[in-house]
XYZ file of C-alpha atoms in Angstrom:
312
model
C -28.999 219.900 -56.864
C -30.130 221.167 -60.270
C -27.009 221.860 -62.665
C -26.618 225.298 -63.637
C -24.915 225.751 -67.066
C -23.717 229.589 -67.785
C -23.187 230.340 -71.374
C -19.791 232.603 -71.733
C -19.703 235.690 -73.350
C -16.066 235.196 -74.486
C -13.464 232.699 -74.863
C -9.808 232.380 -75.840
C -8.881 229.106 -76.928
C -5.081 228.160 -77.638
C -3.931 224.652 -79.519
C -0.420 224.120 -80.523
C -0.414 223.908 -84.486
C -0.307 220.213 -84.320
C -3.564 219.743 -83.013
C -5.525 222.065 -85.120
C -3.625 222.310 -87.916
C -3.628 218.041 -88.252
C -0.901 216.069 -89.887
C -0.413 217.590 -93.440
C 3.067 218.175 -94.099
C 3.073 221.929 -93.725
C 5.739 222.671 -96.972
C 3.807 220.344 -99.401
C 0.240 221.678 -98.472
C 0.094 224.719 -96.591
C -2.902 225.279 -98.532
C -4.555 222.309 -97.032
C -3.529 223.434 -93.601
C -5.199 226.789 -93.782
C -8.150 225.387 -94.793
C -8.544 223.052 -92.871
C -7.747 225.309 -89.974
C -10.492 227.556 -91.033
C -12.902 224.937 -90.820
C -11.623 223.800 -87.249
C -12.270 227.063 -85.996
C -15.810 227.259 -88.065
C -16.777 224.195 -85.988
C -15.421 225.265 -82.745
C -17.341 228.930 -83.161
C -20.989 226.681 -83.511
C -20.595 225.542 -80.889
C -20.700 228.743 -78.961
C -23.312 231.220 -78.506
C -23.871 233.436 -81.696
C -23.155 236.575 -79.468
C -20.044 235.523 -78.235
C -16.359 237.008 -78.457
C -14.178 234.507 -79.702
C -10.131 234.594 -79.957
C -8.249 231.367 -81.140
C -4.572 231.352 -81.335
C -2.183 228.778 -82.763
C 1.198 228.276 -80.494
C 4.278 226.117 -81.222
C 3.116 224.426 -77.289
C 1.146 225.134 -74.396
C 0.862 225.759 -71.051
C -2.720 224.490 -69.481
C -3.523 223.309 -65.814
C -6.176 219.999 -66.709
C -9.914 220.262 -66.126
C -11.180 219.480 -62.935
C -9.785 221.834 -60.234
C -7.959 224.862 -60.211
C -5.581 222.711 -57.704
C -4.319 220.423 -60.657
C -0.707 220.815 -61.902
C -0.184 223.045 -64.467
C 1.678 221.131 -67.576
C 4.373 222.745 -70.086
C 3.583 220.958 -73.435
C 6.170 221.521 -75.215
C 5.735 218.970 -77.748
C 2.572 216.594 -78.782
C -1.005 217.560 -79.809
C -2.694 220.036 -76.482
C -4.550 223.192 -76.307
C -7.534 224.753 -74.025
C -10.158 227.106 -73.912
C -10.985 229.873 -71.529
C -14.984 230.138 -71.022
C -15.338 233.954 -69.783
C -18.986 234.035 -68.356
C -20.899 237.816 -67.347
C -18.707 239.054 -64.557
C -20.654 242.062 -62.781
C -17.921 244.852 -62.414
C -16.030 243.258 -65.244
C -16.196 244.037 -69.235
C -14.164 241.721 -71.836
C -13.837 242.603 -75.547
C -11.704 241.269 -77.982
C -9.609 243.796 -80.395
C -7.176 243.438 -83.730
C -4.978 245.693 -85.232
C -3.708 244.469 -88.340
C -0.338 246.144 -90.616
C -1.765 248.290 -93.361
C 0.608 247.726 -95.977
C 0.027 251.347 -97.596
C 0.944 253.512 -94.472
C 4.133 253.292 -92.466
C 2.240 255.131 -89.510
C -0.798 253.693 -87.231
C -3.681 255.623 -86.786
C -3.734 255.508 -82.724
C -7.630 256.878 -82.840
C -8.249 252.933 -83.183
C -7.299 252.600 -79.847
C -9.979 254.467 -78.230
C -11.975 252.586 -80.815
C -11.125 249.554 -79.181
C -11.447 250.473 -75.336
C -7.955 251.325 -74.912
C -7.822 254.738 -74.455
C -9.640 257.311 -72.485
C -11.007 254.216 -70.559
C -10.237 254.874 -66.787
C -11.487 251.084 -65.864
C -8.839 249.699 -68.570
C -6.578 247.348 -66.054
C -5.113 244.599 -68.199
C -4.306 244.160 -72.006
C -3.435 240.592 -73.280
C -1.482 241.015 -76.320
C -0.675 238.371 -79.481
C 1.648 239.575 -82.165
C 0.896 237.319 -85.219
C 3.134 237.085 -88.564
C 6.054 237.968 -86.528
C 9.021 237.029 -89.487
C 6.895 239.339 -91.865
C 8.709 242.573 -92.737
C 7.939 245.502 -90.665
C 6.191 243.061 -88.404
C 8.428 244.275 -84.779
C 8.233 247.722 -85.745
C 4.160 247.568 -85.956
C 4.087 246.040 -82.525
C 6.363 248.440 -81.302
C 3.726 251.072 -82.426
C 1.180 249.221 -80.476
C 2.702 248.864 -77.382
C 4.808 252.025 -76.933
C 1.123 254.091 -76.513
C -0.356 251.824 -74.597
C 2.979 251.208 -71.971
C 0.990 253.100 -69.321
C 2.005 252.317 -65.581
C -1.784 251.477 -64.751
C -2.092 249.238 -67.144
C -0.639 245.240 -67.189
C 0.482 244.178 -70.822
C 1.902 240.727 -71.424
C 1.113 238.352 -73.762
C 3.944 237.445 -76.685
C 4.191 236.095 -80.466
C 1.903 233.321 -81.388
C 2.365 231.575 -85.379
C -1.480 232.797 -86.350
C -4.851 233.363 -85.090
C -7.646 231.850 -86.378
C -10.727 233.149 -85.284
C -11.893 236.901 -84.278
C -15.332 236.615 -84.433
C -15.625 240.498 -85.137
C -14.033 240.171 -88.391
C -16.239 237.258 -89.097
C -13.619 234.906 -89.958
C -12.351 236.937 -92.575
C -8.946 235.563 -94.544
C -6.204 238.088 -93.725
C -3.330 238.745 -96.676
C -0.905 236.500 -96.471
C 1.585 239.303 -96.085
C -0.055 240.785 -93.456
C 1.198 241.226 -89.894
C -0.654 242.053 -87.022
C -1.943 241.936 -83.200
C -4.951 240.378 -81.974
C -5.628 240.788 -77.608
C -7.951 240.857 -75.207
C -9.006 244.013 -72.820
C -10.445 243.698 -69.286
C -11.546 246.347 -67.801
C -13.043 246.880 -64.275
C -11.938 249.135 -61.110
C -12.049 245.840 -59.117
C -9.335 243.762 -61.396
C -6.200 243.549 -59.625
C -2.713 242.244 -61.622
C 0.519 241.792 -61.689
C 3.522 240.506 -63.986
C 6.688 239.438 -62.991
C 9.466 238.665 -65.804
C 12.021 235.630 -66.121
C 14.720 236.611 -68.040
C 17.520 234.632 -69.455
C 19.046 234.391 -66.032
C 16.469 232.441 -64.509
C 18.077 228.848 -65.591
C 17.431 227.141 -62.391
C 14.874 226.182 -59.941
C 16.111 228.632 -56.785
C 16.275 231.747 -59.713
C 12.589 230.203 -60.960
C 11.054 230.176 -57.266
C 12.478 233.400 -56.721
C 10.616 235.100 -59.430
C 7.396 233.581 -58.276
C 8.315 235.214 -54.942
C 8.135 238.320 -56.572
C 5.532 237.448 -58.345
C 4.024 236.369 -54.593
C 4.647 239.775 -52.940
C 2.700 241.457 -55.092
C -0.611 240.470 -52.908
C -2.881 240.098 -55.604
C -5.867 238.195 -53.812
C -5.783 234.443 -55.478
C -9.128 233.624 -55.317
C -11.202 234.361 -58.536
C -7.062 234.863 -60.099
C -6.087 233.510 -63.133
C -2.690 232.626 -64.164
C -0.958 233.323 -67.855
C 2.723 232.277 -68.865
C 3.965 233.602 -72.195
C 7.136 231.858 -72.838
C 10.046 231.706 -75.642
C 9.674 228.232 -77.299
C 13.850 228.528 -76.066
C 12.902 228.049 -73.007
C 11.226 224.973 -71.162
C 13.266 221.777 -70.948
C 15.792 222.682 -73.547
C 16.862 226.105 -71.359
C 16.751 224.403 -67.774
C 19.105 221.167 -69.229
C 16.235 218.898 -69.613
C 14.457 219.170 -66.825
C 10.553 219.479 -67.762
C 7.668 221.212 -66.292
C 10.293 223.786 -64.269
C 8.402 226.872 -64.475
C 5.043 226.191 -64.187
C 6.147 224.006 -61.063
C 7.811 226.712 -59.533
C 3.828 228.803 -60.146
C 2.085 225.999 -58.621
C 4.389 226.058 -55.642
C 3.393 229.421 -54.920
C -0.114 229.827 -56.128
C -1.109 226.008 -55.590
C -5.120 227.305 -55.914
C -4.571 229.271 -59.277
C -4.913 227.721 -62.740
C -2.107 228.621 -64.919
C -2.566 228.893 -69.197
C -0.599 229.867 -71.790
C 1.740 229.014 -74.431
C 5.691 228.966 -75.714
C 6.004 231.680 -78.640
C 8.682 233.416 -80.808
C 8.933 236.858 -78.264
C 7.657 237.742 -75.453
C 5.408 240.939 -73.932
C 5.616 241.996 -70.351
C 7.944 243.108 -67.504
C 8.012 243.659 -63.852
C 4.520 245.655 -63.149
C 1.674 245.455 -60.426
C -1.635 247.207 -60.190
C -3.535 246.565 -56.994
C -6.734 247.446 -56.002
C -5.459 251.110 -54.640
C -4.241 251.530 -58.271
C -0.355 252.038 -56.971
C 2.168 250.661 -59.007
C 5.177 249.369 -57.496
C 8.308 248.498 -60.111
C 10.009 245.230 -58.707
C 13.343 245.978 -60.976
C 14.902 248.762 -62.682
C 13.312 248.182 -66.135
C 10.303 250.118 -66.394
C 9.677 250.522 -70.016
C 11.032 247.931 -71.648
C 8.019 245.878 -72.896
C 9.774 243.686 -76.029
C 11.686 240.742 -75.374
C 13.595 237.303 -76.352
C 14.233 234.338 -74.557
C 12.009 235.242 -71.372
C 9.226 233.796 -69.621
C 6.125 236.483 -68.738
C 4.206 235.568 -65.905
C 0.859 237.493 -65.296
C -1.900 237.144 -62.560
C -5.795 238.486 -63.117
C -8.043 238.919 -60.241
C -11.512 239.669 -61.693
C -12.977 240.392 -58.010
C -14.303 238.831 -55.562
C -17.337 236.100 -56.103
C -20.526 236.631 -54.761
């Protein structure tokens, strides 16, 4: 059979700031590091399409299942050089655009008319919002992404994503140097009436594998169809091995247990973005816990499917 290549109209790729940072030391020549993190993602954007959406993100680890098969186990990198890339080709019923909000340093208050700018308001397909706070330690940093989330904390919409250490590329700012005091949130949208999702959150209770698998039967009950599902885990960089007493790989284990057929990506942060929240395809949500609005947290693990519909 011939081989039939399909060029992707936008990609998220995630690397832990080892690998795409290199091995300067970061106090001595942080100057060195940006640049040469600028030129990483340069090289990485030729080889895409020119027309393509493009969202990089540097992590302190990663979460990736290996190329190959969505059956492969999904691996917590904590530590070590990793990272991935998401390939988002035309999905019929589906529409993917990339958005940033960044701090402006002038004005305490956000103008929320950039939302609708961006597809996230007055969009009755919006079903999912991936969102990456970046600059977190700046100064006013937590109170400019409450002022992003609070307006979008909508029950029909999924939000999860977390705190990453930078992005470096957002191909509709053409690669543009932010300040260096700037703070900010980069994300993706998807929108579509046949996306389906659901989050489930793993707070600091969750220290074991039965309190794990039990928030992947949560996660479970939400009968979000797997096939055509991707998997996302946003998770404190407290968490992993250190918080389950050295015992590696716990979470995304417990995932593949229950959803051995869906690839699971992500990444350990510095805060987290999600809660307990399901959308199906009747657009009901049902709240699996008592915390409804609480979107902001520490020392938690996110875990988000995406159904993008069913394949042809």
């Amino acid at each position: 059979l011939q081989k039939v290549q399909v060029l992707p109209q936008t990609v998220l790729y995630i690397a832990d700031a080892e690998t795409f940072s290199g091995h300067e030391e970061c106090h001595e020549q942080k100057k060195a590091r940006k640049r040469n993190s600028k030129e990483t993602a340069i090289a990485l954007e030729k080889l895409l399409p020119k027309r393509c959406q493009v969202l990089g993100l540097v992590t302190p680890g990663v979460v990736v299942t290996p190329m190959g098969s969505s059956s492969n186990q999904p691996q917590e990198i904590e530590e070590g050089e990793a990272g991935f890339a998401l390939l988002f080709p035309k999905i019929d019923g589906v529409k993917i655009h990339t958005f940033h909000f960044s701090k402006d340093l002038k004005n305490r208050v956000f103008d929320e008319s950039k939302f609708a700018e961006a597809g996230l308001k007055n969009n009755p397909d919006l079903r999912v919002v991936l969102l990456f706070g970046y600059n977190s330690w700046k100064s006013g940093a937590t109170r400019f992404l409450h002022q992003i989330v609070n307006p979008l904390n909508e029950k029909s919409i999924i939000l999860a994503g977390g705190q990453v250490e930078s992005f470096t590329s957002l191909t509709s700012e053409n690669n543009n140097a932010q300040p260096g005091d700037a703070c900010g949130v980069v994300g993706l949208a998807f929108s579509g009436p046949q996306i389906q999702s659901a989050t489930v959150l793993l707070d600091q209770d969750v220290a074991d594998e039965r309190t794990a698998e039990a928030a992947m039967q949560r996660l479970k009950a939400a009968n979000i169809p797997e096939r055509n599902t991707i998997g996302f885990m946003f998770a404190c960089v407290g968490r992993g091995y250190r918080h389950y007493k050295t015992k590696r790989n716990m979470e995304a284990d417990a995932f593949r247990k229950f959803f051995p057929n869906v690839p699971l990506f992500g990444f350990f942060g510095h805060g987290e973005i999600g809660c307990d929240r399901i959308v199906t395809g009747n657009f009901v949500l049902r709240e699996c816990n008592d915390i409804k609005d609480d979107l902001l947290h520490g020392y938690t693990t996110v875990m988000t499917l995406i159904h993008l519909g069913s394949t042809k």
